[in-house]
PDB file of C-alpha atoms in Angstrom:
ATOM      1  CA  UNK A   1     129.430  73.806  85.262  1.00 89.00           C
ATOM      2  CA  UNK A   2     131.020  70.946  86.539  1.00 94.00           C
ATOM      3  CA  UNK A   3     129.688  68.019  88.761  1.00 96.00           C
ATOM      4  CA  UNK A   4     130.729  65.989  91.574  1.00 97.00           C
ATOM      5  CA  UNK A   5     128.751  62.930  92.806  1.00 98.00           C
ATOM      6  CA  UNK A   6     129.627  60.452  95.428  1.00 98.00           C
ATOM      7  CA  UNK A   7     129.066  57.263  95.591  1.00 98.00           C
ATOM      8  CA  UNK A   8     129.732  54.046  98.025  1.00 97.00           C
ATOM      9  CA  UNK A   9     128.113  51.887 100.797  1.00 97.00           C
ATOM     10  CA  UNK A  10     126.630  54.101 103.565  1.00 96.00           C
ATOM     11  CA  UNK A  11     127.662  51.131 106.301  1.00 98.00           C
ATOM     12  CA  UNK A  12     131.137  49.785 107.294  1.00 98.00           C
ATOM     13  CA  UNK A  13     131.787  47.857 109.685  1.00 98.00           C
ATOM     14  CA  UNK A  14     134.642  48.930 112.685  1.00 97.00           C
ATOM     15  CA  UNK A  15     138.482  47.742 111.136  1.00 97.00           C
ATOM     16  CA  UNK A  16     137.250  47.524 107.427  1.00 98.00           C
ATOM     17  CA  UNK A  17     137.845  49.522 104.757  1.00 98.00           C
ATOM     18  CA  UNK A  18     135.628  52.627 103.655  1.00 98.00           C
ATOM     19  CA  UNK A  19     136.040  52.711 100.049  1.00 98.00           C
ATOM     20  CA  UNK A  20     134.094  56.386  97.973  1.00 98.00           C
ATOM     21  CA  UNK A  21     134.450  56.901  94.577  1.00 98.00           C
ATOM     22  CA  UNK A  22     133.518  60.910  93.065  1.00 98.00           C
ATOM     23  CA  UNK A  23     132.522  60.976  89.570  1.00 98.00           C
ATOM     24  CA  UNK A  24     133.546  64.339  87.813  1.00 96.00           C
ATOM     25  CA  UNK A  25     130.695  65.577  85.229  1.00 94.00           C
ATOM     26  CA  UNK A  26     131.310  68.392  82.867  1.00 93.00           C
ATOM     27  CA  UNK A  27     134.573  68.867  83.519  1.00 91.00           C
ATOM     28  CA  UNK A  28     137.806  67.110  82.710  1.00 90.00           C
ATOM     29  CA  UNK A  29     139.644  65.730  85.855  1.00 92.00           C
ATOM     30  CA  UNK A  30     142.971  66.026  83.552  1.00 89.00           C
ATOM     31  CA  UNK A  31     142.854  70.062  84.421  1.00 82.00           C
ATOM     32  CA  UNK A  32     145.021  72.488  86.218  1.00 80.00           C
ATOM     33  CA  UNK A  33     143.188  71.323  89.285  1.00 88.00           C
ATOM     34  CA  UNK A  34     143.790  69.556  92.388  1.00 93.00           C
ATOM     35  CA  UNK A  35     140.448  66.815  93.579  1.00 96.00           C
ATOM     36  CA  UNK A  36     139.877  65.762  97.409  1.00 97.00           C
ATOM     37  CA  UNK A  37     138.413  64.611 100.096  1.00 98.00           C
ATOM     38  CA  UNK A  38     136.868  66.509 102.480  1.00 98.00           C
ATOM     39  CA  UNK A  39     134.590  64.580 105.550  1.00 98.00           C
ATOM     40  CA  UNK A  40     131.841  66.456 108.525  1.00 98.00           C
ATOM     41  CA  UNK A  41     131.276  64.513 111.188  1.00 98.00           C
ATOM     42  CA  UNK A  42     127.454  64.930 112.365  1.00 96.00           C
ATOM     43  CA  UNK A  43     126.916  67.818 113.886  1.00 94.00           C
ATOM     44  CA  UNK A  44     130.516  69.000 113.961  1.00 96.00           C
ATOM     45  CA  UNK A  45     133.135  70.673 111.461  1.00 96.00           C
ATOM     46  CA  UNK A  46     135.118  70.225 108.632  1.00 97.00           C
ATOM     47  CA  UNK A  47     138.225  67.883 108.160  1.00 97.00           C
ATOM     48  CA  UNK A  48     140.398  67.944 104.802  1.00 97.00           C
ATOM     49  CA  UNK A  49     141.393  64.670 104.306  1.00 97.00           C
ATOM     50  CA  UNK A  50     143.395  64.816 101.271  1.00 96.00           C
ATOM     51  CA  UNK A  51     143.676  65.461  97.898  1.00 95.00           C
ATOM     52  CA  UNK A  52     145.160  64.368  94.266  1.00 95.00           C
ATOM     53  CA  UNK A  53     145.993  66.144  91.314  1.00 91.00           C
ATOM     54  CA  UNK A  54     145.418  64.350  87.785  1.00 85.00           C
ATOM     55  CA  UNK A  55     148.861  63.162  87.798  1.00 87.00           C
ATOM     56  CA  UNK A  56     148.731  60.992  90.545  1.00 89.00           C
ATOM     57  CA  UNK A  57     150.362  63.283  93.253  1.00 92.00           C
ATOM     58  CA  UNK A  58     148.434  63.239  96.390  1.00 95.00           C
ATOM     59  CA  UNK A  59     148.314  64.638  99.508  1.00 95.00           C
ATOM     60  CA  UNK A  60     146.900  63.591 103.127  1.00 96.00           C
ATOM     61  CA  UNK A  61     146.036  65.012 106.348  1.00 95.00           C
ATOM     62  CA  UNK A  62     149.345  63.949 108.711  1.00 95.00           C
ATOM     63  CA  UNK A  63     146.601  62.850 111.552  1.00 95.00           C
ATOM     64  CA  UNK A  64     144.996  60.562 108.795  1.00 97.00           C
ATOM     65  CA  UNK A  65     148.120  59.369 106.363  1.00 96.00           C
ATOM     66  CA  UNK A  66     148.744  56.126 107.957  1.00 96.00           C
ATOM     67  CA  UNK A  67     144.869  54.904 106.425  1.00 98.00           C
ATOM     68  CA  UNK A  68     144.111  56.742 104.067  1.00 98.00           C
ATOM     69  CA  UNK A  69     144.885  56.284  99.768  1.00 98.00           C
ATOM     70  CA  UNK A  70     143.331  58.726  97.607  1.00 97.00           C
ATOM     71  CA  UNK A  71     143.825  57.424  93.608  1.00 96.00           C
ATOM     72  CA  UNK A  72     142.528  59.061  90.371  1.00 94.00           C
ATOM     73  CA  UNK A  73     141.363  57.297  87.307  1.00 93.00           C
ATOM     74  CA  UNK A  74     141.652  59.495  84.282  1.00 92.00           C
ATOM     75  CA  UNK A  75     139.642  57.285  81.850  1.00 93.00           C
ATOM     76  CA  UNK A  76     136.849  57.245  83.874  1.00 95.00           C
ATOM     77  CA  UNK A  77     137.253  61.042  85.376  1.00 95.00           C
ATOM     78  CA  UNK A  78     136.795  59.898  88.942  1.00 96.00           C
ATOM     79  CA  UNK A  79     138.952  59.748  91.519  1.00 97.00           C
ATOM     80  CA  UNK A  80     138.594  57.792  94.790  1.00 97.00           C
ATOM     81  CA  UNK A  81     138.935  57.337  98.974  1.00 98.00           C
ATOM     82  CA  UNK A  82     140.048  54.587 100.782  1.00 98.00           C
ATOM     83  CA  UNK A  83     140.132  54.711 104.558  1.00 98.00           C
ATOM     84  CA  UNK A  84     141.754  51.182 105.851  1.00 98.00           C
ATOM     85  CA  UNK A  85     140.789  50.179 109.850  1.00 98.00           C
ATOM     86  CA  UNK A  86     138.281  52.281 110.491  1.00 98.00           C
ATOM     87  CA  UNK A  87     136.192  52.902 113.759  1.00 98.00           C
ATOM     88  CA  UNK A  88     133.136  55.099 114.942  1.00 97.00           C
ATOM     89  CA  UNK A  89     135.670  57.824 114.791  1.00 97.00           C
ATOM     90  CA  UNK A  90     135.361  57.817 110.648  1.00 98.00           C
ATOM     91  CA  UNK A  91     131.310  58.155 110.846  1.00 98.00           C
ATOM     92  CA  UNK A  92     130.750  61.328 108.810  1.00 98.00           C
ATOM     93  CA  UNK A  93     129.597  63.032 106.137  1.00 98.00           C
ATOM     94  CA  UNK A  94     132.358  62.415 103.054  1.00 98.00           C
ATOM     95  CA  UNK A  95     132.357  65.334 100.909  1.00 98.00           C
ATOM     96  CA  UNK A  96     134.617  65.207  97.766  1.00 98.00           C
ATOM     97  CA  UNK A  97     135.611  68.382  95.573  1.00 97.00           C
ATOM     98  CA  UNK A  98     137.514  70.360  93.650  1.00 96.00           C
ATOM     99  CA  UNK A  99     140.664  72.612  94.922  1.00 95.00           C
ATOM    100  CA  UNK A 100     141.957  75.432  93.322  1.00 92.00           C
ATOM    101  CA  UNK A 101     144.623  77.134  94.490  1.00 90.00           C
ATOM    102  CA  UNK A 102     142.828  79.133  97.364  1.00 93.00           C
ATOM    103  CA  UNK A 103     139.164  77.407  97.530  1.00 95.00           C
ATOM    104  CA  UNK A 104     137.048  74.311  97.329  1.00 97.00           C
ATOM    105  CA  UNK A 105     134.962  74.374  94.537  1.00 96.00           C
ATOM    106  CA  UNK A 106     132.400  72.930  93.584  1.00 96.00           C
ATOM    107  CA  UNK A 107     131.611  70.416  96.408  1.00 98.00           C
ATOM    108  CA  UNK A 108     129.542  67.034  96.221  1.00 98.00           C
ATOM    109  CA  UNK A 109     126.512  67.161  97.656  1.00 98.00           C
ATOM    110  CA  UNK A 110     128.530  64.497 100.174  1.00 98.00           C
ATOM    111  CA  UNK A 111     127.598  60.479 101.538  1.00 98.00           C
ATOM    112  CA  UNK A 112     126.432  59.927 104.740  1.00 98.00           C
ATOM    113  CA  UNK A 113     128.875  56.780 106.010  1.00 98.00           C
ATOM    114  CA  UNK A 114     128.673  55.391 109.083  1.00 98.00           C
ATOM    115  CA  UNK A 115     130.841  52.624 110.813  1.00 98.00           C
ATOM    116  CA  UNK A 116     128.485  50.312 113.094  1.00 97.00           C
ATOM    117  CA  UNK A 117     128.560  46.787 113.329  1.00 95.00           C
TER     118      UNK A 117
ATOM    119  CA  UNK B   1     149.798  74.476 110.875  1.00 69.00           C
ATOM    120  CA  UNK B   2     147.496  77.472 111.614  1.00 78.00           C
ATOM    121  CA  UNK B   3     144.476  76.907 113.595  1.00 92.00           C
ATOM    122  CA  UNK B   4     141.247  79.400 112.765  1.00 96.00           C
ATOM    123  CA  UNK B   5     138.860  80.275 115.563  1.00 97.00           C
ATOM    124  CA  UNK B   6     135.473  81.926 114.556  1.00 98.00           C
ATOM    125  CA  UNK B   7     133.567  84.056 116.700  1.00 96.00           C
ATOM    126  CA  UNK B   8     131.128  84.154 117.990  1.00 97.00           C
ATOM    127  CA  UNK B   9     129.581  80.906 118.059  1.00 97.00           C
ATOM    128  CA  UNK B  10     125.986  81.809 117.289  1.00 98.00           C
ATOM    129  CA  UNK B  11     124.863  85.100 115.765  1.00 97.00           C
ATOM    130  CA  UNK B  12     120.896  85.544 116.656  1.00 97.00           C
ATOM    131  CA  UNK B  13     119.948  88.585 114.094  1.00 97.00           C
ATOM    132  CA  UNK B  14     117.090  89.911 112.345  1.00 97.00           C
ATOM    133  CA  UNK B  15     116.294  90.098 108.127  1.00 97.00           C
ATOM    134  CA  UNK B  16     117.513  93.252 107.374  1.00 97.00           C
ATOM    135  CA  UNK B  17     120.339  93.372 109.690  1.00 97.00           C
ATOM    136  CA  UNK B  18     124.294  93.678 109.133  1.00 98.00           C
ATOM    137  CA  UNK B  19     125.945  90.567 110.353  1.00 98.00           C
ATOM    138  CA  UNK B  20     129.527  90.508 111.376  1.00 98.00           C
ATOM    139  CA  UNK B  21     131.608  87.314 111.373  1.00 98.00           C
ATOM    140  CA  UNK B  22     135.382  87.092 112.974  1.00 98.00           C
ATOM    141  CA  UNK B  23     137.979  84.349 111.963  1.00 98.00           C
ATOM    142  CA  UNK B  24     141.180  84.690 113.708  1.00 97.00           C
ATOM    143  CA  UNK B  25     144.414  82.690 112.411  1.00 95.00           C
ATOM    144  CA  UNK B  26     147.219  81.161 115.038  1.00 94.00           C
ATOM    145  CA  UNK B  27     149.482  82.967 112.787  1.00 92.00           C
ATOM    146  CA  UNK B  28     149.904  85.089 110.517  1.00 93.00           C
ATOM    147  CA  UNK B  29     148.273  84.095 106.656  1.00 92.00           C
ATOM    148  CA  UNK B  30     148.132  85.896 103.641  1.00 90.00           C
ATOM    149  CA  UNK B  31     145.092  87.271 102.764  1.00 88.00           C
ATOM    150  CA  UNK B  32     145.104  85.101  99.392  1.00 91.00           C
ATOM    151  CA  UNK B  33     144.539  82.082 101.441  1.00 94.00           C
ATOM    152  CA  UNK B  34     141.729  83.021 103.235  1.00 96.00           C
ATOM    153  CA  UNK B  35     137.992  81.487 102.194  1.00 97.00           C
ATOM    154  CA  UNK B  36     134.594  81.741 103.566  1.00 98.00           C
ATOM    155  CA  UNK B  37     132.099  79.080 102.772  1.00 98.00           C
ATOM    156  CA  UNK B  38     128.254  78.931 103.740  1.00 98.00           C
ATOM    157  CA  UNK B  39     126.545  75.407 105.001  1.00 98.00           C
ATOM    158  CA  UNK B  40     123.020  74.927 105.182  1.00 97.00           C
ATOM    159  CA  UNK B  41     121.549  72.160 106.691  1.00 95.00           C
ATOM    160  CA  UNK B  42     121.592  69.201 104.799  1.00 95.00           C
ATOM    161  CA  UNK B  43     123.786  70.809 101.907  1.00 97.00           C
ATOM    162  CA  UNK B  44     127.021  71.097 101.236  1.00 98.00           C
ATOM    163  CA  UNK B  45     129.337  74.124 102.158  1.00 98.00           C
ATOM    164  CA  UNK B  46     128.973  77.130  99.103  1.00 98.00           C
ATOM    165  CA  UNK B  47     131.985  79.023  98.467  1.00 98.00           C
ATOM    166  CA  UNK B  48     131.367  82.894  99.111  1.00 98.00           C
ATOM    167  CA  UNK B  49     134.590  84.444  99.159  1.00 98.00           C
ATOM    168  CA  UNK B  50     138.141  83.506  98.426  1.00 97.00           C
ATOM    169  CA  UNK B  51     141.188  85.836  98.759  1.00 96.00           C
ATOM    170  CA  UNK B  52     140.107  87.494 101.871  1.00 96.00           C
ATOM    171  CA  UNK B  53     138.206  89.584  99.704  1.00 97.00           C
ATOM    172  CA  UNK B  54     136.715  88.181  96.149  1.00 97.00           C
ATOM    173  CA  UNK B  55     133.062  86.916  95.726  1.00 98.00           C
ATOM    174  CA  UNK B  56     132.782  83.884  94.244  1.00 97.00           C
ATOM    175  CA  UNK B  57     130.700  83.505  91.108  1.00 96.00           C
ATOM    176  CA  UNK B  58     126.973  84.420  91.405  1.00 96.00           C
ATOM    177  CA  UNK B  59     127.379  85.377  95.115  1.00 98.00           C
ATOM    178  CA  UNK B  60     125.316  88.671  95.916  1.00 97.00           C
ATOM    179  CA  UNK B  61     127.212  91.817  97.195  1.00 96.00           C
ATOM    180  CA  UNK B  62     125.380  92.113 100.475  1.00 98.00           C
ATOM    181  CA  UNK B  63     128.944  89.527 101.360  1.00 98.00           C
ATOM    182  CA  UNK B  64     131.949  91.149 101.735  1.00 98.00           C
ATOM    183  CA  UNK B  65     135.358  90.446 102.966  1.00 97.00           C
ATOM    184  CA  UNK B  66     138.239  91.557 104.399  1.00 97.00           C
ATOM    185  CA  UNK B  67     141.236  91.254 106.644  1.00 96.00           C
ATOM    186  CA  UNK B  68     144.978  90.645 106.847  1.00 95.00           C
ATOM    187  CA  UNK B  69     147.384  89.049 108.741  1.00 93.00           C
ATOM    188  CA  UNK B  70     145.303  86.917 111.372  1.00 95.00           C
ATOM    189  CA  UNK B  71     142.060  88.915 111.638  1.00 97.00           C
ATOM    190  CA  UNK B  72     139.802  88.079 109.106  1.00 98.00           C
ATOM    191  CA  UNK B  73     135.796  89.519 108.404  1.00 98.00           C
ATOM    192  CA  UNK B  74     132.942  88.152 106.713  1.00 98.00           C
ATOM    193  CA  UNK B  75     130.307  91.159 106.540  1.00 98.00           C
ATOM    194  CA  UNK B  76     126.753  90.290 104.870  1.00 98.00           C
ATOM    195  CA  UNK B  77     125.342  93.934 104.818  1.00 97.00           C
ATOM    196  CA  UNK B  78     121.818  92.833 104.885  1.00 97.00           C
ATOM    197  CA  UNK B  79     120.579  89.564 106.075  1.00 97.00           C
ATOM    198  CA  UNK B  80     118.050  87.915 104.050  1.00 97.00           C
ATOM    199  CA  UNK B  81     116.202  84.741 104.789  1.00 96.00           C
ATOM    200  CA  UNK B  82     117.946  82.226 103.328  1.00 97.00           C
ATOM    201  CA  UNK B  83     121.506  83.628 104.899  1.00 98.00           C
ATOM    202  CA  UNK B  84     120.264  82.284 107.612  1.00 97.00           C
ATOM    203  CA  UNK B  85     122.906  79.434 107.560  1.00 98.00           C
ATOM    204  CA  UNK B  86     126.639  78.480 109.232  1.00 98.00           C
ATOM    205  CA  UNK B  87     129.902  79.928 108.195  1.00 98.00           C
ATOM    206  CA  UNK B  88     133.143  78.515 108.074  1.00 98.00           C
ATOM    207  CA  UNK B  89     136.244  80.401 107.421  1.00 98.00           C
ATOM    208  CA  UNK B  90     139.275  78.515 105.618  1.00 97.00           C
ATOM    209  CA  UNK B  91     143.172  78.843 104.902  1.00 95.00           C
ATOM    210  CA  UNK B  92     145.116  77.413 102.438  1.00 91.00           C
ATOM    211  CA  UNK B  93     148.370  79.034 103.341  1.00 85.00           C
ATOM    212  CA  UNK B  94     150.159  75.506 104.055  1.00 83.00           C
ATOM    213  CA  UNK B  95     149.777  72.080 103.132  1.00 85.00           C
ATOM    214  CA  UNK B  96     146.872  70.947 105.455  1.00 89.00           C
ATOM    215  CA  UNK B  97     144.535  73.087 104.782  1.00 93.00           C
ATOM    216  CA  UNK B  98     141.853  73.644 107.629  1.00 95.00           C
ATOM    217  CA  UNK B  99     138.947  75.185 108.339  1.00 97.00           C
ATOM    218  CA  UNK B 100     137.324  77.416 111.939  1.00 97.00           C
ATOM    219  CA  UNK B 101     134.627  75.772 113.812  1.00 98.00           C
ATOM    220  CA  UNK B 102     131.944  77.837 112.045  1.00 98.00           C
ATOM    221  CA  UNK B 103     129.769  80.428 113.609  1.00 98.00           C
ATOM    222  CA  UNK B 104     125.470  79.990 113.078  1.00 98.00           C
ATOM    223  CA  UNK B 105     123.511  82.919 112.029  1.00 98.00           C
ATOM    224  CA  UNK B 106     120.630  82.049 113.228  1.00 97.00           C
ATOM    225  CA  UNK B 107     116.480  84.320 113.104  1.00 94.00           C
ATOM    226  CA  UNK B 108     116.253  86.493 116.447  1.00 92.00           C
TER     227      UNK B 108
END
């Protein structure tokens, strides 16, 4: 069954970069898949951010493209978030996952990040 | 882009009872590229059904779905504790894909 984990600093600070890596267990990232990013503010809903597939094609949310670089590593089977300048705006709950081609999933059990100085 | 809106917000029901859950698309998706997920607090959202209509792996039959066009249901025939939870329907008909706002099923 595969595995998703998250990992990364929990703080930022406002106009730095939030960087996540998700480390895929069980499962090879190298599949028929698609991987993203998916992010709950507190006590709100839930965004897509973007996605990758093994290749290196990605996708991102229009409202989010001009910050955002989501990269894969095969030889590791992770793939990663970047979110450049951000501000209280980006504190959430960062959920990565895997897409098929009509769901999400499994899903990480997510990272808490919050951007506070 | 099509927007979902869930109603209602909050379901307050019973163990035992049917629940009823409405997601209703801006426009018109195809019924493969509708999913319902479950969130707990503190967890992350569980995929229940995908296609409108299939159960996901190991979820129970008391969940149904169904719909077309942009009137979708999630039906869970008999609530037991731990459905207690919030839904979220979600479409992958385009590129961004996006979910409703959720509706809470919460204990009467």
């Amino acid at each position: 069954q595969v595995q998703l984990q998250e990992s990364g600093p929990g703080l930022v600070k406002p106009s730095e970069t939030l960087s996540l890596t998700c480390a895929v267990s069980l499962h090879s990232i190298s599949s028929t898949h698609s991987w993203g990013w998916i992010r709950q503010p507190p006590g709100k809903g839930l965004e897509c951010i973007g996605s990758i597939y093994y290749t290196g094609t990605t996708y991102y949310n229009p409202s989010l493209k001009s910050r955002v670089t989501i990269s894969v590593d095969t030889s590791k089977n992770q793939f990663s978030l970047k979110v450049r300048s951000v501000t209280a705006a980006d504190t959430a709950v960062y959920y990565c996952a895997r897409l098929g081609p009509n769901w999400i999933d499994p899903w990480g059990r997510g990272i808490l990040v919050t951007v506070s100085s | 882009e099509s927007a979902l809106t869930q109603s209602p917000g909050t379901l307050s029901l019973s163990p035992g009872e049917r629940a009823t859950l409405s997601c209703r698309a801006s426009q018109s998706i195809s019924s493969s590229y509708l999913a319902w997920y479950q969130q707990k607090p503190g967890q992350a959202p569980r995929l229940l059904i995908y296609g409108a209509s299939s159960r996901a792996t190991g979820i129970p039959d008391r969940f149904s779905g169904s719909g077309s066009g942009t009137d979708f249901t999630l039906t869970i025939s008999r609530l037991e504790p731990e459905d207690f939870a919030v839904y979220y329907c979600q479409q992958s008909g385009n590129s961004l894909w996006t979910f409703g706002q959720g509706t809470k099923v919460e204990i009467k």
